[in-house]
PDB file of C-alpha atoms in Angstrom:
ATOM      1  CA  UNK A 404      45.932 -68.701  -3.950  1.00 44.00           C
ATOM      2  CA  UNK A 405      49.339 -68.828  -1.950  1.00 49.00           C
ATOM      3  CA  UNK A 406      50.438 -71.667  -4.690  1.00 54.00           C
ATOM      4  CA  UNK A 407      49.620 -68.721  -7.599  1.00 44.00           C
ATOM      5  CA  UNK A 408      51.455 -66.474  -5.438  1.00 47.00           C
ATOM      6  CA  UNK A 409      54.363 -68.439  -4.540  1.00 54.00           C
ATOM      7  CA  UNK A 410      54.796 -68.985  -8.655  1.00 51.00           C
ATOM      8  CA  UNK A 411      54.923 -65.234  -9.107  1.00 47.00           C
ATOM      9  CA  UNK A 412      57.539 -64.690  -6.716  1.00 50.00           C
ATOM     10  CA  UNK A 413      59.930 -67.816  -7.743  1.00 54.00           C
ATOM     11  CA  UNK A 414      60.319 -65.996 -10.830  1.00 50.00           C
ATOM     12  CA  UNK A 415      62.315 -63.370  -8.999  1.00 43.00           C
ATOM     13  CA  UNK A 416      64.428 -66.091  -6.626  1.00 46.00           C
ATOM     14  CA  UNK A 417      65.247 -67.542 -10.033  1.00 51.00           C
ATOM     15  CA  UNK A 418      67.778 -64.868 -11.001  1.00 45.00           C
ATOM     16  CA  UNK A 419      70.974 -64.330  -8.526  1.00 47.00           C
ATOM     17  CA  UNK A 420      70.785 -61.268  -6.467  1.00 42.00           C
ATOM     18  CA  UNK A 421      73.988 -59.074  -6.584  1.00 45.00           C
ATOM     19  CA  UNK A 422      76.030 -58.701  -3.340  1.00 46.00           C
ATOM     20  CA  UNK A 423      75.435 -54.463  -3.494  1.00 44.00           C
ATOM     21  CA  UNK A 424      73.272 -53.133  -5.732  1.00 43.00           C
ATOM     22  CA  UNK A 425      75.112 -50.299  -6.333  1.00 45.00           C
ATOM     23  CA  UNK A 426      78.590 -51.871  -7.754  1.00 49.00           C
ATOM     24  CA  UNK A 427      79.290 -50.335 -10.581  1.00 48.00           C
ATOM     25  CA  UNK A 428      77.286 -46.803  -9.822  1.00 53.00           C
ATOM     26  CA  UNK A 429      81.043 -45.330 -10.149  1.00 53.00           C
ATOM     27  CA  UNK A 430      81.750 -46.176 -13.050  1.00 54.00           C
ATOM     28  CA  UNK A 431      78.437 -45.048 -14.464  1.00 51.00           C
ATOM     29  CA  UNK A 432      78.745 -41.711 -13.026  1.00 54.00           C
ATOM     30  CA  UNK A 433      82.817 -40.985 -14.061  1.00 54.00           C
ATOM     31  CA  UNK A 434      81.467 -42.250 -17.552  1.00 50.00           C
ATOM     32  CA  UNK A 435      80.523 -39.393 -20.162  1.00 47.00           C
ATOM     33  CA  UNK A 436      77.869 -38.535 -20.619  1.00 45.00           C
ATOM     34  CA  UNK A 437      48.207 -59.889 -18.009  1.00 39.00           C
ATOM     35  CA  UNK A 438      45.106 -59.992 -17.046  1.00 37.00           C
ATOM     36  CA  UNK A 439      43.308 -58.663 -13.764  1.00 34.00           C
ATOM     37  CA  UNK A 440      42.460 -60.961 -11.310  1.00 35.00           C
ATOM     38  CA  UNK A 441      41.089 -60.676  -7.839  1.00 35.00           C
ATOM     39  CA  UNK A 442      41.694 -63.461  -5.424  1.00 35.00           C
ATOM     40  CA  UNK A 443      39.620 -63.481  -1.798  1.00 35.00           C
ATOM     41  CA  UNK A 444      40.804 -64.802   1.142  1.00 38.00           C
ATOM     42  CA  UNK A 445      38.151 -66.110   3.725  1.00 38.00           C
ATOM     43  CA  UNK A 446      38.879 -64.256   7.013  1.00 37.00           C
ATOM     44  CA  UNK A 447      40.763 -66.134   9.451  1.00 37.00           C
ATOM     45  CA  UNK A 448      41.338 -63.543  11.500  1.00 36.00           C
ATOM     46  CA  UNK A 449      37.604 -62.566  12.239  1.00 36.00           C
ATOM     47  CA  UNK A 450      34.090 -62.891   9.917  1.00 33.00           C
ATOM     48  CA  UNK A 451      34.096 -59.325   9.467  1.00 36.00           C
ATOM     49  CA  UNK A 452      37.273 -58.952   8.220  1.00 37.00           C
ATOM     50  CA  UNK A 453      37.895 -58.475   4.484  1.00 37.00           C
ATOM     51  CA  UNK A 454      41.409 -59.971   2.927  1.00 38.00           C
ATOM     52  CA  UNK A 455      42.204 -59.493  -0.821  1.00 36.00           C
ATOM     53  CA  UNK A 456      45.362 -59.505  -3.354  1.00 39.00           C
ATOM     54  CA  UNK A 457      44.843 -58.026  -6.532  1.00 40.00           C
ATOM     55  CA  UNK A 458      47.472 -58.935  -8.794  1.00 39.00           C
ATOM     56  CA  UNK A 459      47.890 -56.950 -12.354  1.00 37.00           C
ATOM     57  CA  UNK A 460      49.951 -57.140 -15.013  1.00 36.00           C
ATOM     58  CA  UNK A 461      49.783 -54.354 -18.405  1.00 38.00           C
ATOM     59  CA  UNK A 462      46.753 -53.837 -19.102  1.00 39.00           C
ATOM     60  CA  UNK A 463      44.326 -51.194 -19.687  1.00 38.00           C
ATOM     61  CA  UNK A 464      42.328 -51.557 -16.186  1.00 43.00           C
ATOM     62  CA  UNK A 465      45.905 -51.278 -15.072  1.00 40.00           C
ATOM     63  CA  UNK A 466      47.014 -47.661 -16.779  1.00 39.00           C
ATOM     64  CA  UNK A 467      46.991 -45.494 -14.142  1.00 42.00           C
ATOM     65  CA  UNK A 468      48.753 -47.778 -11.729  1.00 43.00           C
ATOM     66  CA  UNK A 469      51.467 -48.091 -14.455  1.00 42.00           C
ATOM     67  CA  UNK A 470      54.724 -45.802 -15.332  1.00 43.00           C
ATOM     68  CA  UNK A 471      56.008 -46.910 -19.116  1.00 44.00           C
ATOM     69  CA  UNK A 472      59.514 -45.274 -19.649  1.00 42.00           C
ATOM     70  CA  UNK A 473      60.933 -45.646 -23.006  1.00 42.00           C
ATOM     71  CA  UNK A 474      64.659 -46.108 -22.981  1.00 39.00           C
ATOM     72  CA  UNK A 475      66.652 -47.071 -26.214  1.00 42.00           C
ATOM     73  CA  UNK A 476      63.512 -48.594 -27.946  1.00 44.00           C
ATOM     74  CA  UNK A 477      62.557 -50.688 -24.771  1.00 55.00           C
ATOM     75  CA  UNK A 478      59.914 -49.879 -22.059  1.00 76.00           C
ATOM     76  CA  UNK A 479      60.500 -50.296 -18.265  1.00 80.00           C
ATOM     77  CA  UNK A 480      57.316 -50.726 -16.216  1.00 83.00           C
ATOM     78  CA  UNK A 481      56.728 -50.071 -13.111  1.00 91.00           C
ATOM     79  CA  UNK A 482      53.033 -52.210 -12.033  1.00 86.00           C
ATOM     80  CA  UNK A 483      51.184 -52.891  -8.937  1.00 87.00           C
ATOM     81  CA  UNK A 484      52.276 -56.354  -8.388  1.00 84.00           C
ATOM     82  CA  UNK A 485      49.988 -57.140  -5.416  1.00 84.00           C
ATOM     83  CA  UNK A 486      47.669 -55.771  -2.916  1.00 88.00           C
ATOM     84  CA  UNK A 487      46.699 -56.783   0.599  1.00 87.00           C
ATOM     85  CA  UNK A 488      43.567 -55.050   2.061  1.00 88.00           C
ATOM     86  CA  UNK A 489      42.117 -56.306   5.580  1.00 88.00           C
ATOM     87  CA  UNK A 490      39.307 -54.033   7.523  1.00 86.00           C
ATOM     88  CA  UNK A 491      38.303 -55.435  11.068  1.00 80.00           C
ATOM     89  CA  UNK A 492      35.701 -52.651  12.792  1.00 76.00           C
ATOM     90  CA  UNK A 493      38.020 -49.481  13.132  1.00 79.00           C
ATOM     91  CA  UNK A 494      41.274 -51.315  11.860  1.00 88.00           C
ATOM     92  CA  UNK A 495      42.175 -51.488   8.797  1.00 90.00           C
ATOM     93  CA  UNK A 496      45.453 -52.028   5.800  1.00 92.00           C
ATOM     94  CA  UNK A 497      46.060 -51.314   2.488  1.00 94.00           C
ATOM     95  CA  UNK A 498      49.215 -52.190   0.607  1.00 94.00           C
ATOM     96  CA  UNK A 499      50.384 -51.735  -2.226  1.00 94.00           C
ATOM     97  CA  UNK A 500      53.815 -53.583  -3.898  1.00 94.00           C
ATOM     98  CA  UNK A 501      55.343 -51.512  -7.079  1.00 94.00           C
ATOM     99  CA  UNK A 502      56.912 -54.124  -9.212  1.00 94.00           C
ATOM    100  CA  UNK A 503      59.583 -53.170 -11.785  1.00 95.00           C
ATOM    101  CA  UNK A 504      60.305 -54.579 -15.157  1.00 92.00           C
ATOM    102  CA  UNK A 505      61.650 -54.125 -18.688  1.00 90.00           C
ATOM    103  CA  UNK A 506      65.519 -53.372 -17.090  1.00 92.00           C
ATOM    104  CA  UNK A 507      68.265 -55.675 -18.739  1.00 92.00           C
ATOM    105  CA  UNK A 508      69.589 -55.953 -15.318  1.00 93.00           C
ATOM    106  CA  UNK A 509      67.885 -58.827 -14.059  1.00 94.00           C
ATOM    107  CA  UNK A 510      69.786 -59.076 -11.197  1.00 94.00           C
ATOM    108  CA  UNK A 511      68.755 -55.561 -10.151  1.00 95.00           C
ATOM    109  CA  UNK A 512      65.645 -55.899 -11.223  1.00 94.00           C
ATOM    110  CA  UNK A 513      65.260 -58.691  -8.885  1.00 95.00           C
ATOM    111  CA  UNK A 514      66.649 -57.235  -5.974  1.00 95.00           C
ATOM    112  CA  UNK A 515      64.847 -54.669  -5.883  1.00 95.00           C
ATOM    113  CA  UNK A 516      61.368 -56.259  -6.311  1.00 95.00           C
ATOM    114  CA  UNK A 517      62.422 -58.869  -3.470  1.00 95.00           C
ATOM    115  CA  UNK A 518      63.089 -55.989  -1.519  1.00 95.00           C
ATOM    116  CA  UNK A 519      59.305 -54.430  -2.093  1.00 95.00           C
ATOM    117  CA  UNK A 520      57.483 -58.093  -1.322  1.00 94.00           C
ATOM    118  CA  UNK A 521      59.983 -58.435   1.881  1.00 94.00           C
ATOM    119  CA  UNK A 522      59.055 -55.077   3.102  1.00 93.00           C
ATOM    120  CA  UNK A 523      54.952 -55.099   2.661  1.00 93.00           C
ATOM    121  CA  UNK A 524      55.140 -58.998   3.763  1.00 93.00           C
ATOM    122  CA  UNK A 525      56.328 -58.317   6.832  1.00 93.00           C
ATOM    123  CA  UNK A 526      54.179 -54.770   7.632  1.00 92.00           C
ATOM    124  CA  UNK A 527      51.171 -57.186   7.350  1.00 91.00           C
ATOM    125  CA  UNK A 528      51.985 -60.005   9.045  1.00 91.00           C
ATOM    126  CA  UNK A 529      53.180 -57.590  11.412  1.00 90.00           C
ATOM    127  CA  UNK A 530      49.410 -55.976  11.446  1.00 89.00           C
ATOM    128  CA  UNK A 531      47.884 -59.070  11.662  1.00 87.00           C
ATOM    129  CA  UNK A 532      49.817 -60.085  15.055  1.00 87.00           C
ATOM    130  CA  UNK A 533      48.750 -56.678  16.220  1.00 85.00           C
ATOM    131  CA  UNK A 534      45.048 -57.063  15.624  1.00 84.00           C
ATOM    132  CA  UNK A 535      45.002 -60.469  17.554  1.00 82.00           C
ATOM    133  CA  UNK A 536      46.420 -58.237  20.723  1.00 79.00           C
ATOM    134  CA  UNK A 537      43.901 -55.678  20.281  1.00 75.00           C
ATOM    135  CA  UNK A 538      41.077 -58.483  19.908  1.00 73.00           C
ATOM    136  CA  UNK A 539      41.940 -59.369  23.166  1.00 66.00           C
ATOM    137  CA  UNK A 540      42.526 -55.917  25.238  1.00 67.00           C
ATOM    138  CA  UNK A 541      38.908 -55.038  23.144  1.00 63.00           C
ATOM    139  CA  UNK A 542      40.530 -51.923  21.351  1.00 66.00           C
ATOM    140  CA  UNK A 543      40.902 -50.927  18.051  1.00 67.00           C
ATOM    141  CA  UNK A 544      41.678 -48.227  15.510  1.00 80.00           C
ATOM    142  CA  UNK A 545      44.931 -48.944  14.071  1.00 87.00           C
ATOM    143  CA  UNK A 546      45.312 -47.698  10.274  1.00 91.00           C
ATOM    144  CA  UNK A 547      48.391 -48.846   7.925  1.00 93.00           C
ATOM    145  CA  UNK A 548      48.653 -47.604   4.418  1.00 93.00           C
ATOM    146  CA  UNK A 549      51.776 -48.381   2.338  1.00 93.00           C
ATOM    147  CA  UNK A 550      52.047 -47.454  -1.386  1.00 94.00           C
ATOM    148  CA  UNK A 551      54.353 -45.807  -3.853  1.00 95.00           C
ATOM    149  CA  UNK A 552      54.706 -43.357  -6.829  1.00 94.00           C
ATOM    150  CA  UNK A 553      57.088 -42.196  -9.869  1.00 95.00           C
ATOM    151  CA  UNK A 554      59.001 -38.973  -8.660  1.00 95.00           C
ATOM    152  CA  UNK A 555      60.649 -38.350 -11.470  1.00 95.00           C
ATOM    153  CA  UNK A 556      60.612 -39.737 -15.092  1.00 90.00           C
ATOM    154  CA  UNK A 557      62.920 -38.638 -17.626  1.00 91.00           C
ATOM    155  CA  UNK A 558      65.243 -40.313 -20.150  1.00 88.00           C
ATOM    156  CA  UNK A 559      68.047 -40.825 -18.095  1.00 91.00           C
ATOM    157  CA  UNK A 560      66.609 -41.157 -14.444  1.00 94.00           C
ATOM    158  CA  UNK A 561      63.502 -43.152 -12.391  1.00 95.00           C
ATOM    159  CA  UNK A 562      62.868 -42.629  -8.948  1.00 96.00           C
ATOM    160  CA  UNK A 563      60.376 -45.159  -6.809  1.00 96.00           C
ATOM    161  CA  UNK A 564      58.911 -43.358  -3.784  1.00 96.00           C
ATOM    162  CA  UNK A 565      57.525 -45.576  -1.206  1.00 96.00           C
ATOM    163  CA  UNK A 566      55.557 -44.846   1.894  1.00 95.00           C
ATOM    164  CA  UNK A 567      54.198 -45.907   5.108  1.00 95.00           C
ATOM    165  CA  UNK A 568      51.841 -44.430   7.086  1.00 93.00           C
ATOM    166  CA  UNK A 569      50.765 -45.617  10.722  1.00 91.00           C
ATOM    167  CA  UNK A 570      48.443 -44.321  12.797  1.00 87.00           C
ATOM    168  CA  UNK A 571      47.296 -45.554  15.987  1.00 80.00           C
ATOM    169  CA  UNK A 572      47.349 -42.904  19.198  1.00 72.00           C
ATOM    170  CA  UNK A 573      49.735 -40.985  17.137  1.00 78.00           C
ATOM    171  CA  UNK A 574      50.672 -40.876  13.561  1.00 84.00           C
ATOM    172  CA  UNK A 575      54.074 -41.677  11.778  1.00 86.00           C
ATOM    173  CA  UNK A 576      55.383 -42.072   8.550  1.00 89.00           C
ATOM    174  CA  UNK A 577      58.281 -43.960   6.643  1.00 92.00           C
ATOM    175  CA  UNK A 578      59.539 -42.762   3.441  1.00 95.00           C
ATOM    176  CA  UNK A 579      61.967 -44.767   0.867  1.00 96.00           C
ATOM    177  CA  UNK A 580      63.605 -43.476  -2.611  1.00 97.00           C
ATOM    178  CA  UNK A 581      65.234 -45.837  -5.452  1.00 97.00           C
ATOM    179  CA  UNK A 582      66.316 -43.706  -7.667  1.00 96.00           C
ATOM    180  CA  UNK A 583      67.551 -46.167 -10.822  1.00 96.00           C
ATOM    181  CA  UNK A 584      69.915 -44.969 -13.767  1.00 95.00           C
ATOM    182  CA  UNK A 585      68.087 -46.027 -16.429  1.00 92.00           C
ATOM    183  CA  UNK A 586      70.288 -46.428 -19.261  1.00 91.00           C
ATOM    184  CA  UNK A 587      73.307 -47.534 -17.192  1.00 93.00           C
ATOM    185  CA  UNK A 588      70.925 -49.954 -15.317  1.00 93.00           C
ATOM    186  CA  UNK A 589      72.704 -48.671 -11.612  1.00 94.00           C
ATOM    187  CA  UNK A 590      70.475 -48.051  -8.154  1.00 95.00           C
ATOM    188  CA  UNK A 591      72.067 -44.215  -7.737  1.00 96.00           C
ATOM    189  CA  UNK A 592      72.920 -44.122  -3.648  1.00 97.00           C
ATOM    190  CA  UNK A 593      73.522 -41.120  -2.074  1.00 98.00           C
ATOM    191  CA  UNK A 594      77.295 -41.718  -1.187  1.00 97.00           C
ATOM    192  CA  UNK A 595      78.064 -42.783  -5.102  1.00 96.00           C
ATOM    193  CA  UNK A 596      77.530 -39.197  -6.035  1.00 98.00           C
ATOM    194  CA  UNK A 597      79.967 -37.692  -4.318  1.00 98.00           C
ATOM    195  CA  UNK A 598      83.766 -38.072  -4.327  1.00 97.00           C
ATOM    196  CA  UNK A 599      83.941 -38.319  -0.590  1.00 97.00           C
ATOM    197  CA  UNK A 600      81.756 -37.728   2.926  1.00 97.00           C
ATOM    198  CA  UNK A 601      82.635 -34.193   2.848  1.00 98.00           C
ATOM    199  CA  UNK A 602      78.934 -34.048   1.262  1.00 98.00           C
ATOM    200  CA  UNK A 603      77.597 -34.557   4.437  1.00 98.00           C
ATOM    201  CA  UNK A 604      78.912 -31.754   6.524  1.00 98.00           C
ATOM    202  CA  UNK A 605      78.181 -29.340   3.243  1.00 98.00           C
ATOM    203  CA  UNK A 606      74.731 -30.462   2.895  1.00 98.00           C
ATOM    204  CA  UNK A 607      73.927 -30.237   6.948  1.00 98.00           C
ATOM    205  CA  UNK A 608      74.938 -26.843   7.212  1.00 98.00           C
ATOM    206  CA  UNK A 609      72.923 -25.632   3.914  1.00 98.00           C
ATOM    207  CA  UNK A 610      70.078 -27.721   5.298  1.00 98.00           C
ATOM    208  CA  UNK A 611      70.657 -25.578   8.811  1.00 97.00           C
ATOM    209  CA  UNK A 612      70.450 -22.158   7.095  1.00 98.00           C
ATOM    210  CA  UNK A 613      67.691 -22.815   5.317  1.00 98.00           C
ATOM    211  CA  UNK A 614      65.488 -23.990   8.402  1.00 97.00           C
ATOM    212  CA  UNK A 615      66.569 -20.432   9.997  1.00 97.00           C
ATOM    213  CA  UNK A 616      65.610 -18.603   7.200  1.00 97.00           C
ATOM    214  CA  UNK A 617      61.997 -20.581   6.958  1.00 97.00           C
ATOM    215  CA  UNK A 618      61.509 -19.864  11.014  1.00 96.00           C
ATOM    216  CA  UNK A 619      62.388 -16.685  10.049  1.00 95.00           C
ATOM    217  CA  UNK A 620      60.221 -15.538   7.667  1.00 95.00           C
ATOM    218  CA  UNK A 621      57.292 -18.184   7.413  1.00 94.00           C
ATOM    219  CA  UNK A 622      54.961 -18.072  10.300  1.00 92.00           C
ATOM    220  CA  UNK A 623      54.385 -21.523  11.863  1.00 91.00           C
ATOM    221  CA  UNK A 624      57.564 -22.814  10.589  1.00 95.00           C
ATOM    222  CA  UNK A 625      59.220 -24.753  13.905  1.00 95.00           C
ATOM    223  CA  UNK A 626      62.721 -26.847  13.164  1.00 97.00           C
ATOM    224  CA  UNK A 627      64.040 -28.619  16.068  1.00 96.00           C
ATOM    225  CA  UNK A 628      68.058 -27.005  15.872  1.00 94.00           C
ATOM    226  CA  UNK A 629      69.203 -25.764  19.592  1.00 89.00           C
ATOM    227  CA  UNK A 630      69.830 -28.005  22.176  1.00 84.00           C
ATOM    228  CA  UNK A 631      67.306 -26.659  24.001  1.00 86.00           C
ATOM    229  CA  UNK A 632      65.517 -28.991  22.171  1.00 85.00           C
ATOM    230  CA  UNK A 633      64.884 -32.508  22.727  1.00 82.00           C
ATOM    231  CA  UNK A 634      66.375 -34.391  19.666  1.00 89.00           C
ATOM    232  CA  UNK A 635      68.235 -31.411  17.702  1.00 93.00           C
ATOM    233  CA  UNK A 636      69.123 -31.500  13.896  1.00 96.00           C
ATOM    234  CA  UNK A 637      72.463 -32.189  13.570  1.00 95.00           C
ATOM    235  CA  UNK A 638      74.009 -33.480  10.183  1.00 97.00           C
ATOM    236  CA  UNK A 639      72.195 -35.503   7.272  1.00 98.00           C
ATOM    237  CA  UNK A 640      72.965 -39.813   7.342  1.00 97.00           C
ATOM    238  CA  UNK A 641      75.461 -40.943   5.351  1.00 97.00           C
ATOM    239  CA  UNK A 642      72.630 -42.692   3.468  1.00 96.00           C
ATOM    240  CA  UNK A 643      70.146 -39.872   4.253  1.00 97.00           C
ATOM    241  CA  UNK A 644      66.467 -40.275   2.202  1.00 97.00           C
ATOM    242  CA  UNK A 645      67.009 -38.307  -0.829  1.00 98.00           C
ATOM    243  CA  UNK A 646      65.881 -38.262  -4.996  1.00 97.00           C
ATOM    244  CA  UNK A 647      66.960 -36.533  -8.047  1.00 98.00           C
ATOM    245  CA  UNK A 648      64.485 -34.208  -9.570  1.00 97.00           C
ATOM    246  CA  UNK A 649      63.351 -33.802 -13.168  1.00 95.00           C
ATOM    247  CA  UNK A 650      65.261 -30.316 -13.243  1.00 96.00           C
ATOM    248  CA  UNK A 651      68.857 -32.847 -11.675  1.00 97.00           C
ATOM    249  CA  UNK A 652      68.103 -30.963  -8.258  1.00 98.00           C
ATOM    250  CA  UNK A 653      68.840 -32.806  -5.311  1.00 98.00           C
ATOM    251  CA  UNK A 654      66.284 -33.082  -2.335  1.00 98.00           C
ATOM    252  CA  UNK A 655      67.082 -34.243   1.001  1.00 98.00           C
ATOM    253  CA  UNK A 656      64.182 -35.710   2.843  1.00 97.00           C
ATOM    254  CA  UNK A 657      63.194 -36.189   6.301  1.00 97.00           C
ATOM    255  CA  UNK A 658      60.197 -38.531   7.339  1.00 95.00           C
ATOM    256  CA  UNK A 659      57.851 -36.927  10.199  1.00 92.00           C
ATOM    257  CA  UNK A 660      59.162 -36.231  13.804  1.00 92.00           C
ATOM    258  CA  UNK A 661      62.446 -36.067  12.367  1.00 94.00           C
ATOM    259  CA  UNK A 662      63.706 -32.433  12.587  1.00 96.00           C
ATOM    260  CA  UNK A 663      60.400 -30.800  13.286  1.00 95.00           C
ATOM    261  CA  UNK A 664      57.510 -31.195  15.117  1.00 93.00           C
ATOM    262  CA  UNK A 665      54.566 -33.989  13.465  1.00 90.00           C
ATOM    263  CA  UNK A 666      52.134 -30.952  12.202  1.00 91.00           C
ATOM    264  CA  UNK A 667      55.206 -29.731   9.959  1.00 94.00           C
ATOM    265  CA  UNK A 668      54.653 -33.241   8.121  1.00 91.00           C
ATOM    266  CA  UNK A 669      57.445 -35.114   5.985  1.00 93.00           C
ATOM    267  CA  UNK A 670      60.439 -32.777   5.048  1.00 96.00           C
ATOM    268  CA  UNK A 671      62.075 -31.718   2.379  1.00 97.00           C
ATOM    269  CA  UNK A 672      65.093 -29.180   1.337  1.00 98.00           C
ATOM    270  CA  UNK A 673      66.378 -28.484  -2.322  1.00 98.00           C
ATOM    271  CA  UNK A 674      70.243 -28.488  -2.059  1.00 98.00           C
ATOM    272  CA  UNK A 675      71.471 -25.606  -4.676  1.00 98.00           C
ATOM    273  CA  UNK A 676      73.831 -27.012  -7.229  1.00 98.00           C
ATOM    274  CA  UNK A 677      76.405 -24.106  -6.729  1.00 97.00           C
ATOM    275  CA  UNK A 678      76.795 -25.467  -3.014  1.00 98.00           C
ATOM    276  CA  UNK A 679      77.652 -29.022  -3.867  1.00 98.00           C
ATOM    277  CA  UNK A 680      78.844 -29.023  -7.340  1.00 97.00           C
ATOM    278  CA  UNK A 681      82.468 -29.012  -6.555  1.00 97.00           C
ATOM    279  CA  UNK A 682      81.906 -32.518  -4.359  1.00 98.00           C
ATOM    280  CA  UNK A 683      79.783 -34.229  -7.414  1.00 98.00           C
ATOM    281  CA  UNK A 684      81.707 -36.962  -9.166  1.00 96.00           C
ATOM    282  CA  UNK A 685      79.552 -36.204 -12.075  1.00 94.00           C
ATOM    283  CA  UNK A 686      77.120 -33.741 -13.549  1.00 92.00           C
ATOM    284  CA  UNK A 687      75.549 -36.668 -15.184  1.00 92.00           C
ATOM    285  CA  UNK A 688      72.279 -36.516 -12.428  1.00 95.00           C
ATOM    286  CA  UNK A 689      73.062 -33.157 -10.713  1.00 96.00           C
ATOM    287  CA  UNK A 690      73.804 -30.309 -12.299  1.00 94.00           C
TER     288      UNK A 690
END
């Protein structure tokens, strides 16, 4: 199994990984405009623990797991490449790695697929260690779920959204956006669409008016902002969480705990065009 797995991912270390992955974004925006298998794992962990990796590639089991963009007569995929369940009595993981393909970018491509097996590698080996702590203390009841979807999906623009959830006496969440040019082959960062970090003051005081104007008229509505407050909102990251809608919109995003309290959930505020449009490089994504 690891030797089948191992194969897969050589394919990837194969083809050179770019320095940055968004190089040449500028340009781009100043521009005008197989078979299903299942493998199991015996439990080393304990006998009532279950370990699997499914592994897909196109096929029709394998539709609705599966995003097929045409662009200029090709078609970029985006698959389940693996997935690594373990239950042990009230613990229990499911993940799920997106894998991209059909993008004459290899390099990328590659990137950003070494990226996704890096990230859910590590969140399970990280589970497992945790499990052999709680084995000993005799406690339990730790859930991790990581997966992904398609955002948006239009000619010009595909956006990855993945996730992690955690719960164990409290519940968290992680949430990550690649949003990929698709016909000029770029990862779109939030910096690269603007002509300088001006966006960010802009953008945090739209984002501030709006969380007024929700406390204000939307019961239950609660947005950490004063300082009477323990962790108050103050301006966006430079590389704040953020996609591209179908409609070019641009929404900022905030994972749980963030700016509000946990029952208000992940985040998320639609930046008007009018407010930003003057510090776009291009209308190309936003407009």
């Amino acid at each position: 199994m690891n030797e089948k797995i191992e194969k897969l991912k050589k394919q990837y270390h194969d083809i050179p990984i770019p320095d940055e992955l968004d190089g040449v974004v500028a340009q781009a925006l100043s521009s005008h405009p197989r078979k299903k298998k299942f493998y199991i794992w015996p439990s080393s962990i304990a006998a009532a623990a279950m370990i699997f990796i499914t592994t897909v590639n196109v096929s029709p089991d394998a539709a609705n797991a599966m995003a097929k963009i045409p662009v200029l007569g090709k078609v970029v995929e985006v698959i389940t490449f693996e997935e690594m369940k373990q239950e042990e009595k009230h613990s229990r993981i499911d993940v799920k790695t997106p894998s991209i393909s059909g993008l004459e970018n290899k390099g990328l491509q590659t990137s950003l697929n070494e990226k996704y097996i890096k990230e859910n590698e590590q969140l399970y080996e990280q589970f497992k260690k945790e499990m052999k702590t709680l084995r000993k203390e005799e406690k339990g009841n730790v859930a991790v779920s990581s997966g992904y979807d398609i955002m948006t999906d239009t000619d010009d623009l595909l956006v990855v959204h993945r996730y992690v959830e955690e719960s164990r006496a409290s519940t968290s969440s992680v949430n990550q956006y690649d949003t990929i040019d698709k016909k000029h082959e770029v990862l779109v960062t939030l910096p690269s669409l603007f002509k300088d970090k001006s966006y960010i003051k802009v953008i945090s005081e739209n984002i501030k008016q709006q969380m007024k104007d929700q406390m204000k008229h939307e019961e239950g509505k609660i947005y950490w902002l004063t300082e009477e407050d323990m962790d108050p909102f103050k301006e966006i990251a430079e590389n704040q969480s953020f996609y591209i809608t179908k409609d070019h919109k641009l929404r900022i995003v905030f994972d749980k705990y963030k700016v509000a309290p946990g029952y208000m959930g992940n985040i998320e505020f639609e930046i008007p065009t009018d407010v930003i449009s003057n510090l776009l490089v291009g209308k190309r994504y936003i407009h």
